[in-house]
Each structure stands twice: as C-alpha cells, then as structure tokens.
mmCIF file of C-alpha atoms in Angstrom:
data_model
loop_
_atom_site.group_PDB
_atom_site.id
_atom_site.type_symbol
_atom_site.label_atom_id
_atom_site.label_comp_id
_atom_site.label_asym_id
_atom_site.label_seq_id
_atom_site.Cartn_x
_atom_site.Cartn_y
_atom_site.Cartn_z
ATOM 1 C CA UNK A 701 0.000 0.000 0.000
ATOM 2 C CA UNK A 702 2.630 2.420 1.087
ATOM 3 C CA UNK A 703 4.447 1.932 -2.359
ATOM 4 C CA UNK A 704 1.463 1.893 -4.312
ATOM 5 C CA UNK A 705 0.477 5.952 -2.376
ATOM 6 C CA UNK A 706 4.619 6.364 -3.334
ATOM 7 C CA UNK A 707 4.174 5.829 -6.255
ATOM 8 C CA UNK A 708 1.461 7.876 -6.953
ATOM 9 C CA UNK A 709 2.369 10.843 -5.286
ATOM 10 C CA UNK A 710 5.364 11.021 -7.395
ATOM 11 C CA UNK A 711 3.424 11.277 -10.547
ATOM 12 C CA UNK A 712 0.042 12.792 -9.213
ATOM 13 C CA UNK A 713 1.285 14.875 -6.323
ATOM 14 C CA UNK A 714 -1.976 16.485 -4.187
ATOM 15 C CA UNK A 715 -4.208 14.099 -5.784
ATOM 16 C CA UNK A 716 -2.751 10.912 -4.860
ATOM 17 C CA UNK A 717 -5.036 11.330 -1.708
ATOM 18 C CA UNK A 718 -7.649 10.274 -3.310
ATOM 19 C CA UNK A 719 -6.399 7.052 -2.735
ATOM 20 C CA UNK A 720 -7.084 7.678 1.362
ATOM 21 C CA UNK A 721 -9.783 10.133 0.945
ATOM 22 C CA UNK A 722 -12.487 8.035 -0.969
ATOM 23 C CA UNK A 723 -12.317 4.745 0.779
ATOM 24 C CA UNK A 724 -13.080 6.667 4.037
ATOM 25 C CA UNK A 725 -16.489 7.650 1.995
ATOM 26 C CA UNK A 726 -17.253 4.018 2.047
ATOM 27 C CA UNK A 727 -18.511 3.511 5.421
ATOM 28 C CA UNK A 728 -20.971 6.894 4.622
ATOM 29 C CA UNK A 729 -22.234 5.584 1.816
ATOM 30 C CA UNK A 730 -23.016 2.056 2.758
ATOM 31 C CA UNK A 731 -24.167 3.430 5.972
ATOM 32 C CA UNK A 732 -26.807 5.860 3.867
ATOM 33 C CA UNK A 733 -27.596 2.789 1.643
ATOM 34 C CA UNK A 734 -28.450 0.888 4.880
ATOM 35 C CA UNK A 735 -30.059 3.483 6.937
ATOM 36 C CA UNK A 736 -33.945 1.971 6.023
ATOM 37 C CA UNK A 737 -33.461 -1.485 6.434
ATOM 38 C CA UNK A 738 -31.129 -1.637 9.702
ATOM 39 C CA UNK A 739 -31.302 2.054 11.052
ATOM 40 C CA UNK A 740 -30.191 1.351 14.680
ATOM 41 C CA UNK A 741 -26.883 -0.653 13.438
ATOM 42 C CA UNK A 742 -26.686 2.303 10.905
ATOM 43 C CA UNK A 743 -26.621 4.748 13.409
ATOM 44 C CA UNK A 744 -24.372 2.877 15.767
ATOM 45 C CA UNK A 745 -22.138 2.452 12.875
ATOM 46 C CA UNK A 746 -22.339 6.180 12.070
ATOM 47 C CA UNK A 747 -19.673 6.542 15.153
ATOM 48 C CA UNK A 748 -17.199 5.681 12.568
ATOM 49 C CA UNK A 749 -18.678 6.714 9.115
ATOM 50 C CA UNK A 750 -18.979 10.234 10.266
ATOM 51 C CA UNK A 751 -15.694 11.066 11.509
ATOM 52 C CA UNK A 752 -13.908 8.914 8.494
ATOM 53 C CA UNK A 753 -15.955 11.168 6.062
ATOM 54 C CA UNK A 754 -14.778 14.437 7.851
ATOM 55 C CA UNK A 755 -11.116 13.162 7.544
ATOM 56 C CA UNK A 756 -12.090 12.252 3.667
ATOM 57 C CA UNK A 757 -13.296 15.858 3.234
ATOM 58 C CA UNK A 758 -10.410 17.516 5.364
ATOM 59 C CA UNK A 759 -8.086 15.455 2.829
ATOM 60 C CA UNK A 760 -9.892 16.712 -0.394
ATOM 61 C CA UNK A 761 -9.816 20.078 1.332
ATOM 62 C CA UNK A 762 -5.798 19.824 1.525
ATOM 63 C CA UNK A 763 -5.641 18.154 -1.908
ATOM 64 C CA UNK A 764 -7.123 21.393 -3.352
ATOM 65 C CA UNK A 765 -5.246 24.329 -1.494
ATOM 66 C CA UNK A 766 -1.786 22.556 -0.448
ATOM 67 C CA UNK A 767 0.397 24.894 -2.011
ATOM 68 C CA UNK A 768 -2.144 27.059 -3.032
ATOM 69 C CA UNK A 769 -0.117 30.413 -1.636
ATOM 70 C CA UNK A 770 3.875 31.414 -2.336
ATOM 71 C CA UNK A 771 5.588 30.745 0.329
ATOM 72 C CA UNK A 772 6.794 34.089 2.296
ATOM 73 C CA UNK A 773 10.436 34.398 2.281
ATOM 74 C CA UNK A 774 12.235 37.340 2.543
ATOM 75 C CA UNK A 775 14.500 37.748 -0.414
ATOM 76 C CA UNK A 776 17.443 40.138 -1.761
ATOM 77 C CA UNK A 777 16.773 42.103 -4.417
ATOM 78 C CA UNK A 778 18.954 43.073 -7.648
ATOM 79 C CA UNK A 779 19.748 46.642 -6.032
ATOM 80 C CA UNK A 780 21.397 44.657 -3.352
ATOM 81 C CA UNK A 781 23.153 41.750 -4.986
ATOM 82 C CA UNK A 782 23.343 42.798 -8.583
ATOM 83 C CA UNK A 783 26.216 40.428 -9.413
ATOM 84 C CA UNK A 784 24.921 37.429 -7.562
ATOM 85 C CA UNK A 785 21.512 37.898 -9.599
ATOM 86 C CA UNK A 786 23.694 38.415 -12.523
ATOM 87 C CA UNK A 787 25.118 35.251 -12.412
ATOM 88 C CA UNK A 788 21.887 33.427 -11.953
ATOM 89 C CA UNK A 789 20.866 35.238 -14.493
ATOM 90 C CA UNK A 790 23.265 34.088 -17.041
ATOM 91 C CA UNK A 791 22.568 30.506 -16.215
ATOM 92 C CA UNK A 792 18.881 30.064 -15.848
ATOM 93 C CA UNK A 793 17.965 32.459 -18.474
ATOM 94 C CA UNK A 794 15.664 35.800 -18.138
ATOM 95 C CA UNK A 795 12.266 34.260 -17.849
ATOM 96 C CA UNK A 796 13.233 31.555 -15.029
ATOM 97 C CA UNK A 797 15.304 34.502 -13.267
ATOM 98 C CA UNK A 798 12.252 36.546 -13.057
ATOM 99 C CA UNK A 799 10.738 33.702 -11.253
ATOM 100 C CA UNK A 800 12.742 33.280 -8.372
ATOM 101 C CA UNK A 801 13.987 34.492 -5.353
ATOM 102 C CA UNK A 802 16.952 34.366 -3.931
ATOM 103 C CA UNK A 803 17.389 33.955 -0.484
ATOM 104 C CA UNK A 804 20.545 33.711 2.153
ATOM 105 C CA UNK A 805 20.803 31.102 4.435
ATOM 106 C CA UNK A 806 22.943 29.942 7.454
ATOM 107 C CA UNK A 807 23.942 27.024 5.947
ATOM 108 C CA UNK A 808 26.974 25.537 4.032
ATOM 109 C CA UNK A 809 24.528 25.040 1.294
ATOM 110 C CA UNK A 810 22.539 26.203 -1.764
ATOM 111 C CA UNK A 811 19.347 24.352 -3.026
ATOM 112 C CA UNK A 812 16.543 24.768 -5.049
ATOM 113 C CA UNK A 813 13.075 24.321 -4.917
ATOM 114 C CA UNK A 814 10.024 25.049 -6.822
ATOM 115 C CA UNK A 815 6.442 26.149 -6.245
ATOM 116 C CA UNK A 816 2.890 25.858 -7.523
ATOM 117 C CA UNK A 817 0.697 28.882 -6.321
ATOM 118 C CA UNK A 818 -2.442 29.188 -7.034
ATOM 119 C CA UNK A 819 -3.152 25.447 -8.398
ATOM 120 C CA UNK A 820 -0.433 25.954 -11.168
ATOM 121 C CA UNK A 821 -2.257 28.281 -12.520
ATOM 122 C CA UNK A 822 0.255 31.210 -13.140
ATOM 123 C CA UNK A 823 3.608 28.325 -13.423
ATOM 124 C CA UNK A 824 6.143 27.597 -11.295
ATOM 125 C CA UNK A 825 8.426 29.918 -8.829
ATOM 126 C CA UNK A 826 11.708 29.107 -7.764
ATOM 127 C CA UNK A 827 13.130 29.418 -4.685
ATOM 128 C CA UNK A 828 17.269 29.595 -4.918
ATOM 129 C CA UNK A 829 18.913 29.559 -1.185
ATOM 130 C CA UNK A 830 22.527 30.496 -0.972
ATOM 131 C CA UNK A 831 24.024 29.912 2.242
ATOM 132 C CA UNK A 832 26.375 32.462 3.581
ATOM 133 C CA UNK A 833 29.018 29.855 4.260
ATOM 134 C CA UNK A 834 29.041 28.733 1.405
ATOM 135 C CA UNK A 835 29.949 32.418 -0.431
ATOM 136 C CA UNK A 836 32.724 32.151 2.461
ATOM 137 C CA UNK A 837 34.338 29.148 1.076
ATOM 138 C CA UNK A 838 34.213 29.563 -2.809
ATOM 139 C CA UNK A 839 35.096 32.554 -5.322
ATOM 140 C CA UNK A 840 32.802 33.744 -8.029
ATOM 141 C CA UNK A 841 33.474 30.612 -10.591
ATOM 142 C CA UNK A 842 33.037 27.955 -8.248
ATOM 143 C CA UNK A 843 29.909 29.660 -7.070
ATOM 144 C CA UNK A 844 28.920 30.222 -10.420
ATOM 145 C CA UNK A 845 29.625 26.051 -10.546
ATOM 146 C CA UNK A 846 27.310 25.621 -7.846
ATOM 147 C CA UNK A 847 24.604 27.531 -9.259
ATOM 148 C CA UNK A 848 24.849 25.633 -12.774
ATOM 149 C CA UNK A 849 23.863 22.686 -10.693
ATOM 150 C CA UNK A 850 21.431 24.022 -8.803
ATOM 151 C CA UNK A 851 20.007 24.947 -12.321
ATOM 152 C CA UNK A 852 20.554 21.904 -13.675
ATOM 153 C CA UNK A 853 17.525 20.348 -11.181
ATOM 154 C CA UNK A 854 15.400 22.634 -12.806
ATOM 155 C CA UNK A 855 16.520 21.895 -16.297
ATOM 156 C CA UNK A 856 16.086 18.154 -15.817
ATOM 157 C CA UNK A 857 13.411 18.525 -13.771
ATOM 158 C CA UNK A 858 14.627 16.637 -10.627
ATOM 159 C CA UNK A 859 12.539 18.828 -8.481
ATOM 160 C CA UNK A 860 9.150 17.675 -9.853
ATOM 161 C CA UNK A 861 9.071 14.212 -8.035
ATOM 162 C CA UNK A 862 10.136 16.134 -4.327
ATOM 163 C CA UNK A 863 7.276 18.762 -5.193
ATOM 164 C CA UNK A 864 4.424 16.253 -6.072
ATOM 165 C CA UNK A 865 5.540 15.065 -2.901
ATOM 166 C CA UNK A 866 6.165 18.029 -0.985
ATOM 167 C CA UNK A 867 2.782 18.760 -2.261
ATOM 168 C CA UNK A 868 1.662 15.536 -0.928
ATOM 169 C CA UNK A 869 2.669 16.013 2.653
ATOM 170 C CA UNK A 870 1.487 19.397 3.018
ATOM 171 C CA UNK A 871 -2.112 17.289 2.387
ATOM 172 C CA UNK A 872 -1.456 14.956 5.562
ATOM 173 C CA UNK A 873 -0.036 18.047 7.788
ATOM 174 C CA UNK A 874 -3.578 19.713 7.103
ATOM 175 C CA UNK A 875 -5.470 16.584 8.199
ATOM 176 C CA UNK A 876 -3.279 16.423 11.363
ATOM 177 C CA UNK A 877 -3.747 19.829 12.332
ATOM 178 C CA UNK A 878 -7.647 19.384 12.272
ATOM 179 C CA UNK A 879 -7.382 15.964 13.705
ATOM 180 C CA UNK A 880 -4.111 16.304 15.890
ATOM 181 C CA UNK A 881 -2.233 12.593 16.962
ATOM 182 C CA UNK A 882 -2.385 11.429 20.540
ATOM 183 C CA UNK A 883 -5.046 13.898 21.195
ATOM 184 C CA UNK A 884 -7.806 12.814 18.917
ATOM 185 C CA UNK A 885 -8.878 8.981 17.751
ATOM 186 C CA UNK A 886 -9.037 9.740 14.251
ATOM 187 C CA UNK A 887 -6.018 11.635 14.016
ATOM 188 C CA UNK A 888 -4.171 8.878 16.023
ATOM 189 C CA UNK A 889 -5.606 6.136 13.608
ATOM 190 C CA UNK A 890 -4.887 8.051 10.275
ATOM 191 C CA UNK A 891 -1.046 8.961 12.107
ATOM 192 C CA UNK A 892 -0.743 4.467 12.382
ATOM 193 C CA UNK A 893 -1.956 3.958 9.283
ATOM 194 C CA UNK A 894 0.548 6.306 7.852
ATOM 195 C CA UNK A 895 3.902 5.420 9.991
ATOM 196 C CA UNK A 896 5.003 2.835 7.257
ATOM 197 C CA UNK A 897 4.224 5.287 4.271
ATOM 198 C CA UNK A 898 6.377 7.764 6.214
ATOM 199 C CA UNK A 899 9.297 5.948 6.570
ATOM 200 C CA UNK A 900 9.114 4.569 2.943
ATOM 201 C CA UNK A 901 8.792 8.216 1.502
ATOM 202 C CA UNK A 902 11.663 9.094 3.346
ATOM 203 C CA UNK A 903 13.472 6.386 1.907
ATOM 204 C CA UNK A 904 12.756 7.487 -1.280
ATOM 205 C CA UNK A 905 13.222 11.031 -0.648
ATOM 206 C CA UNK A 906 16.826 9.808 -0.102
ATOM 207 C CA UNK A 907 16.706 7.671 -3.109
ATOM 208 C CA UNK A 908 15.421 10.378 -5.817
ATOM 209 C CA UNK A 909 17.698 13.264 -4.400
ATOM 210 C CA UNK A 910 20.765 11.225 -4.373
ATOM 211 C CA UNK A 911 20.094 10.332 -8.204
ATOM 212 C CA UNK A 912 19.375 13.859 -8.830
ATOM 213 C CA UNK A 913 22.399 15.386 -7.433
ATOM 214 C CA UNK A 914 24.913 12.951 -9.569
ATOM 215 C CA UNK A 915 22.847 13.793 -12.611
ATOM 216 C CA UNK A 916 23.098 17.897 -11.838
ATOM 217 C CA UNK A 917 26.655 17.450 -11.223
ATOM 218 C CA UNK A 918 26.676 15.878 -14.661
ATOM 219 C CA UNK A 919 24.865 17.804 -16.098
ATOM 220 C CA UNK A 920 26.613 21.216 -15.068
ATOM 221 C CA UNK A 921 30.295 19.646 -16.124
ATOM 222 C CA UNK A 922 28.832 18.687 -19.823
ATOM 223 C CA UNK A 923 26.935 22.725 -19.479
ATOM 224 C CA UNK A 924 30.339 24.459 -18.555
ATOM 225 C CA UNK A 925 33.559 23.878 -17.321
ATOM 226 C CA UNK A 926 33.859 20.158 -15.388
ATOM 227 C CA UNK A 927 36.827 21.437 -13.486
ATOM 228 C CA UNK A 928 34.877 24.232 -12.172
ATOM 229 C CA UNK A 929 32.291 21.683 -10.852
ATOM 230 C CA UNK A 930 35.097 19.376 -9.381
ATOM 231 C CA UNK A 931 36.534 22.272 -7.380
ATOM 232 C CA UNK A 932 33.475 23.608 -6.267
ATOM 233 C CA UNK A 933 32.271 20.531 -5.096
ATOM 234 C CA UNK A 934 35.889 19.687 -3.253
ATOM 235 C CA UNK A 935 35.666 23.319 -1.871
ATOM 236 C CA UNK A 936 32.330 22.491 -0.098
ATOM 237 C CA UNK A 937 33.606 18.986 0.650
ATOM 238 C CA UNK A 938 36.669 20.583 2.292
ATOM 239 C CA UNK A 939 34.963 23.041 4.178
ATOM 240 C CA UNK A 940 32.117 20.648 5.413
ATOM 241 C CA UNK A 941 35.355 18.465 7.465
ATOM 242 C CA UNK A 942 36.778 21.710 8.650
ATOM 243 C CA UNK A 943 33.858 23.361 10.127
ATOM 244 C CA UNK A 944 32.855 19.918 11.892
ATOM 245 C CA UNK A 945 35.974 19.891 13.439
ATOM 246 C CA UNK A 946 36.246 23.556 14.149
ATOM 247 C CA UNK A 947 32.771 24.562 14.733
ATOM 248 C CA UNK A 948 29.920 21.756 15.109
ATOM 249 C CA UNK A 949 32.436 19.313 17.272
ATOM 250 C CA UNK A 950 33.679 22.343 19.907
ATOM 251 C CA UNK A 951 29.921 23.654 19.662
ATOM 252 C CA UNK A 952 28.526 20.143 21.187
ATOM 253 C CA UNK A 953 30.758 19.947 23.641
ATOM 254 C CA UNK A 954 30.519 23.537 25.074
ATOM 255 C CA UNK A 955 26.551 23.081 24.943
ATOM 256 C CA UNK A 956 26.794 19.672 26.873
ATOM 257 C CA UNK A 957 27.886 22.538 30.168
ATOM 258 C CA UNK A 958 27.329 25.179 29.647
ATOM 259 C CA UNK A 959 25.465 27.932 31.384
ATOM 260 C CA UNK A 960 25.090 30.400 28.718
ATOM 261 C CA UNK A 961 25.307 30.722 25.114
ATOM 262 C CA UNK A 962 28.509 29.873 23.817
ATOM 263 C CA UNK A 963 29.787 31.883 20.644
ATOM 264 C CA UNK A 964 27.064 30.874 17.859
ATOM 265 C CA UNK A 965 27.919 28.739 14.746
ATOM 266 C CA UNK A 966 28.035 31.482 11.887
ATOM 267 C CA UNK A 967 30.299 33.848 13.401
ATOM 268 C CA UNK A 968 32.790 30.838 13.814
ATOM 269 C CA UNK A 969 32.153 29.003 10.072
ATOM 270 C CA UNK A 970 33.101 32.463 9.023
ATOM 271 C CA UNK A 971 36.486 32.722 11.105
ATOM 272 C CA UNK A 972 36.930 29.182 9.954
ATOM 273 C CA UNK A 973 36.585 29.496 6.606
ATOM 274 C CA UNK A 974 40.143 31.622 6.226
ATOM 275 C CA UNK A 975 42.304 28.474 6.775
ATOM 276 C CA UNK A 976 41.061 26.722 3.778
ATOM 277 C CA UNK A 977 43.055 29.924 1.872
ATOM 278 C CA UNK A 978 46.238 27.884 2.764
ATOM 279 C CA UNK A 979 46.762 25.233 0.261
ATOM 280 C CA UNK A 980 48.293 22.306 2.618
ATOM 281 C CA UNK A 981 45.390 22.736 4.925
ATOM 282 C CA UNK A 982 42.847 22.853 1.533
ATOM 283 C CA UNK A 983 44.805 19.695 0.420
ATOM 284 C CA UNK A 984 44.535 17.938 3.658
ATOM 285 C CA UNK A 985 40.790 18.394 4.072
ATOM 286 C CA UNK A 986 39.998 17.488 0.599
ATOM 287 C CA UNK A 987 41.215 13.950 0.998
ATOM 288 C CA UNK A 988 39.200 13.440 4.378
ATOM 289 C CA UNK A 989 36.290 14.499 2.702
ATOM 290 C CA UNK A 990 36.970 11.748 0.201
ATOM 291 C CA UNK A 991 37.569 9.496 2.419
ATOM 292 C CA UNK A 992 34.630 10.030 4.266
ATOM 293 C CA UNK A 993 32.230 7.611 5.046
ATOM 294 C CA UNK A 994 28.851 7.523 3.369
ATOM 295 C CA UNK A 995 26.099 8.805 5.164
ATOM 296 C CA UNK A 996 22.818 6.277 4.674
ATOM 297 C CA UNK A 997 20.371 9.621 5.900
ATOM 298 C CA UNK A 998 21.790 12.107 4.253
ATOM 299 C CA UNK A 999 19.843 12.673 1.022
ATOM 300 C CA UNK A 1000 23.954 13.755 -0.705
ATOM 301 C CA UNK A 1001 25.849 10.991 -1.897
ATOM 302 C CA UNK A 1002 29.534 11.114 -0.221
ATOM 303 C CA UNK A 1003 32.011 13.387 -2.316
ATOM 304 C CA UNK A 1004 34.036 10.530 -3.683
ATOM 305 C CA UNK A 1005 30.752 8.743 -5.290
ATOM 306 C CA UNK A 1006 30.272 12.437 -6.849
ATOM 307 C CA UNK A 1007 33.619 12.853 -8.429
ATOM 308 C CA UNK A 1008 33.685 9.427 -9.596
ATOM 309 C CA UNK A 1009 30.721 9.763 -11.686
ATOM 310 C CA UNK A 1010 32.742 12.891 -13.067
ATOM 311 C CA UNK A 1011 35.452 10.437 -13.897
ATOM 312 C CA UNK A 1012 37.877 11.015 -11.179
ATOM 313 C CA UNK A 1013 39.149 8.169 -9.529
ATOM 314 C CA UNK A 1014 40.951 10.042 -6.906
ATOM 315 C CA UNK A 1015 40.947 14.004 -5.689
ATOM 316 C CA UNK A 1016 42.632 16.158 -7.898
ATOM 317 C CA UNK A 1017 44.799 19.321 -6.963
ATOM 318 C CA UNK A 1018 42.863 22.479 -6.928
ATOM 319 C CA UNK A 1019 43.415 26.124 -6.397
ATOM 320 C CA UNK A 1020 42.528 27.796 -3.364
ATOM 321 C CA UNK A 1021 39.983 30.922 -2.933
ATOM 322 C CA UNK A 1022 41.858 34.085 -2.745
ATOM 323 C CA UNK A 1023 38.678 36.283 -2.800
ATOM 324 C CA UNK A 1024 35.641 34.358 -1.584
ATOM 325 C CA UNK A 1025 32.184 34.964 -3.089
ATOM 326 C CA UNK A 1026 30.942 36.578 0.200
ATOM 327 C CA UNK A 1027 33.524 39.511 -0.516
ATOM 328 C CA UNK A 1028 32.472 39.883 -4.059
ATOM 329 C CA UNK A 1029 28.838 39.241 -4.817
ATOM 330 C CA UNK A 1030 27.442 40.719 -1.185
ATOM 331 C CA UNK A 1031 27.879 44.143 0.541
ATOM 332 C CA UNK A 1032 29.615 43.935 3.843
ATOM 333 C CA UNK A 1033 26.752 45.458 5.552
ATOM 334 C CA UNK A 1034 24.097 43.284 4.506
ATOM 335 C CA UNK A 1035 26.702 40.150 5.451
ATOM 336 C CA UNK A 1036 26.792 41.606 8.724
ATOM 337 C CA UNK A 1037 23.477 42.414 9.202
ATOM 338 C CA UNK A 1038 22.485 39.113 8.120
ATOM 339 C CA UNK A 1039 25.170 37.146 10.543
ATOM 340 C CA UNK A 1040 24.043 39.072 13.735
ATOM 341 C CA UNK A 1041 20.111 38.069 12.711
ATOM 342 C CA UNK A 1042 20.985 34.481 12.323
ATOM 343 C CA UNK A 1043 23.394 34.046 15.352
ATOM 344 C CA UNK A 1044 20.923 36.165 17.204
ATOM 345 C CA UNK A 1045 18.057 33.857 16.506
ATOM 346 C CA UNK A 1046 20.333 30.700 17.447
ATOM 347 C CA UNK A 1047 21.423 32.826 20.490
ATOM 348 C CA UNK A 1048 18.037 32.855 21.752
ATOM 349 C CA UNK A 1049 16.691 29.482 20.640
ATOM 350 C CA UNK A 1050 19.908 27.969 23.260
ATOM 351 C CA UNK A 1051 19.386 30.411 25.862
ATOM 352 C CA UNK A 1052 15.340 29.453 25.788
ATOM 353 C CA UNK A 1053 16.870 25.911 25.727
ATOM 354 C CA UNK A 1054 19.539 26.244 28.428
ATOM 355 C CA UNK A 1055 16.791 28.135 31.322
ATOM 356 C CA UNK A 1056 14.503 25.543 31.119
#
C-alpha cells in the first residue's frame, strides 16, 4: 500500500489522496444505503462513518489548497546583490530569473526548490537559497559552478518528483492539524496507518535526491567547465570536514555545560573558513572528505561517489579561494546584518533551551 500511495504521489502529487480520501467515503455511503433497512446498526455504525468522512473531506480540502499560496520568504533584491543575480541570471535564463527568489541562508549550502501557487495556474516559482558559508568558502566561478547545478535540477526537472511530494505532505499536515495525533482517535488512527508510508517516503526522498544530485553534477560539467564543478564541489567537501571539526564538534561539547550561550555557529564558520586559503590545509581536508564515510540519511551521496561519476578516480589538486564569493557578490553590511540576525536567533533558541 505504502508503495502503491509512493508511487502515486510522485506522478500525481496532491491528488494521490484520493487514494485515502475516498475509501473513508465508504462507510458513509453504505451506511446511507443501509439506513432503512437496519437504522439502529446504521446509526451505531455512524460513530465511525462520520468522523472517516470528515477526515475524507479535510483530505480533499488539503488536496485542493496545499500549495495554493507562495511561500513568504524574505529575499534580496537586484539593487542589493546585482552580481549574484547576474550570475543566476546568465545561467537560468531571463524568464526563469524573473521567477525566483533568492534567499541567504545559514547554511553551508545552496538548493533549489520550486512552487505551484495558485493550483499551477500562473507556473512555477523558484526558490534559490545560498548559504552564507558557502559564499565564504568559494570565489565567483566555483559559485557560479554551484549555481549551474542548482540549475541543472530545474533543467532536468529533478525537483518535480520532491514537489508532487512536498505537495503531498502538506495534504497529511492539514489533516493532522484538524485531527491532531495522541489527542484525537481519528487523528491517532490516520497517524498508524501512515507510519510505514512515512518511513518509505523518506526512503525514497533519499533515493530520488541522491540520483538527482549525480545527474546535476553531470549535467553542469557537460553545461560548462567540469573542473569548475570538481573544485566547487571539493571546496564544499573541504569546508564541510573543517567546520565539523572547528565549529559543530567544539559547539557540542561547550553546549553539553554550559550555562550560557557559547559563541554561535556562523560567526565561527566564518572565522573558519580563512584556513582553507592555505593550500596544505585545503589539500589535507579534501582527501578526508573523500575518504569520508557515506552517510545512509543524508539525502547527498559522499564526495568521492560524486567525483567518480565525473570520472575522477581520486581528488585532484585544486586552487585555493583568494577572494571568496561573500567579498564579491554581497555588501559587507548586509553580510553583517544578516550574521548578527541568524546568530541572534540561534542565540536565543539555546538560551530558551539552556533556562529551562
């Protein structure tokens, strides 16, 4: 069954719960269709028709507005990151560029995802996040590199399976606010009937994006320059080991006593980030990340499956970034004034944490 609703929400998205949403009709109906002939078992019976139809409608509800709005996300304009917006510009093309927004995260990252306001009706928007870290550890080509495979998802449409399915979860989240697990024995019910289709969507989830990020990477080397792509993705690789060893490490141990907020995890990626300019320590970090393990929950395949699909057998020498991205593409205000909003909010979130 679970497979079967997989399946479907892949290709159907929002409407693949129809597949929940009219067998919980059935009891109604065959209730209504009864009601003459056996009216007291009817109306006993009615003590589960009734509340499986209300979940059925709450469902078809979802399946028609999941999605329906944009999502609110404060972007940065082309006044404010002209060159950033340039580049995305060049490589998705005027008419997708118009359709997205750019956002800054906190993470060593940048993704993509797409949108379907309104039912589809006006297309698709695009949602392009570029974490700050990651401007700290690349220069403008191997960003550019990034964003060619971030573009590449759109171009070969990796992103439509995870939104059918994005789209398909918003649908159950809707049924479980009206209907909330643990408190109510509908919601509770629908919550076990879904625990196996949860895990094997997850497993999927895993499966699709880790096929989709070896065919982007591919995808952006045959587009532009494959030693660009190699690079970038050893840059991020690099910078991933160093910032668990410098930042994440230290950070969980100082939490595990700690009375107050330590110093957050931005303002140290960004200190970090300078010793990858030195070319030993960008060497030495490059092979642990290929020799990292693979991670079965991360939805990335390790670095060294990546760059053997590119045709490398082994990590090859690379340049290190003598002006990062971050210095380039963004003013040093709005870095700054984005840094001290995202360690702020982390600030608080720990201290919250820390005086309970």
């Amino acid at each position: 069954m679970s497979r079967l609703v997989l399946i479907a929400g892949e290709r159907f998205g929002r409407f693949a719960v129809l597949i929940f949403a009219l067998p919980l009709f059935l009891p109604l109906v065959v209730g209504l269709y009864f009601l003459d002939k056996y009216p007291l078992v009817v109306i006993a019976a009615g003590t589960v028709a009734i509340p499986a139809a209300m979940l059925a409608l709450v469902l078809l509800i979802g399946m028609t507005f999941a999605g329906f709005r944009r999502s609110k996300v404060e972007g940065i304009s082309r006044d404010a990151a002209p060159r950033l917006w340039q580049i995305w510009e060049d490589l998705a093309g005027t008419r997708r560029a118009v359709r997205t927004t750019i956002v800054l995260t906190q993470d060593l990252n940048a993704s993509i995802r797409e949108e379907r306001p309104f039912l589809g009706l006006f297309g698709r928007w695009s949602i392009l996040a570029v974490g700050i870290p990651m401007l700290a550890v690349t220069d403008e080509p191997a960003l550019a590199a990034i964003l060619a495979h971030e573009d590449a998802h759109l171009r070969n449409r990796d992103t439509n399976g995870s939104l059918n399915l994005a789209e398909l979860e918003k649908c159950f989240e809707l049924i479980f606010d009206y209907a909330p697990p643990g408190k109510t024995v509908s919601g509770t019910l629908f919550y076990w009937m879904l625990s196996p289709l949860s895990k094997t969507l997850e497993r999927e989830e895993i499966r699709l994006s880790r096929r989709a990020e070896i065919e982007a990477d591919r995808h952006a080397a045959r587009a532009g320059d494959a030693y660009d792509i190699v690079r970038a993705l050893l840059l991020a690789g690099a910078a991933s080991i160093l910032f668990d060893e410098r930042v994440h490490a230290p950070l969980r141990r100082e939490l595990l006593g700690s009375m107050t907020p330590p110093e957050p995890p931005l303002a140290r990626m960004l200190k970090a980030a300078s010793e990858l300019f030195d070319a030993a320590t960008l060497k030495e970090h490059v092979q642990k990340a290929w020799d990292a393990p693979d991670d079965q929950t991360s939805d990335h395949p390790p670095w060294s499956e990546r760059l053997l699909a590119l045709g490398y057998g082994s990590p090859p020498a690379i340049a290190p970034v003598k002006y990062t991205a971050l210095s380039t593409l963004l003013r040093s205000e709005m870095v700054a004034e984005r840094v001290r909003r995202f360690d702020g909010e982390w600030t608080s979130r720990v201290a919250d944490h820390l005086d309970r």
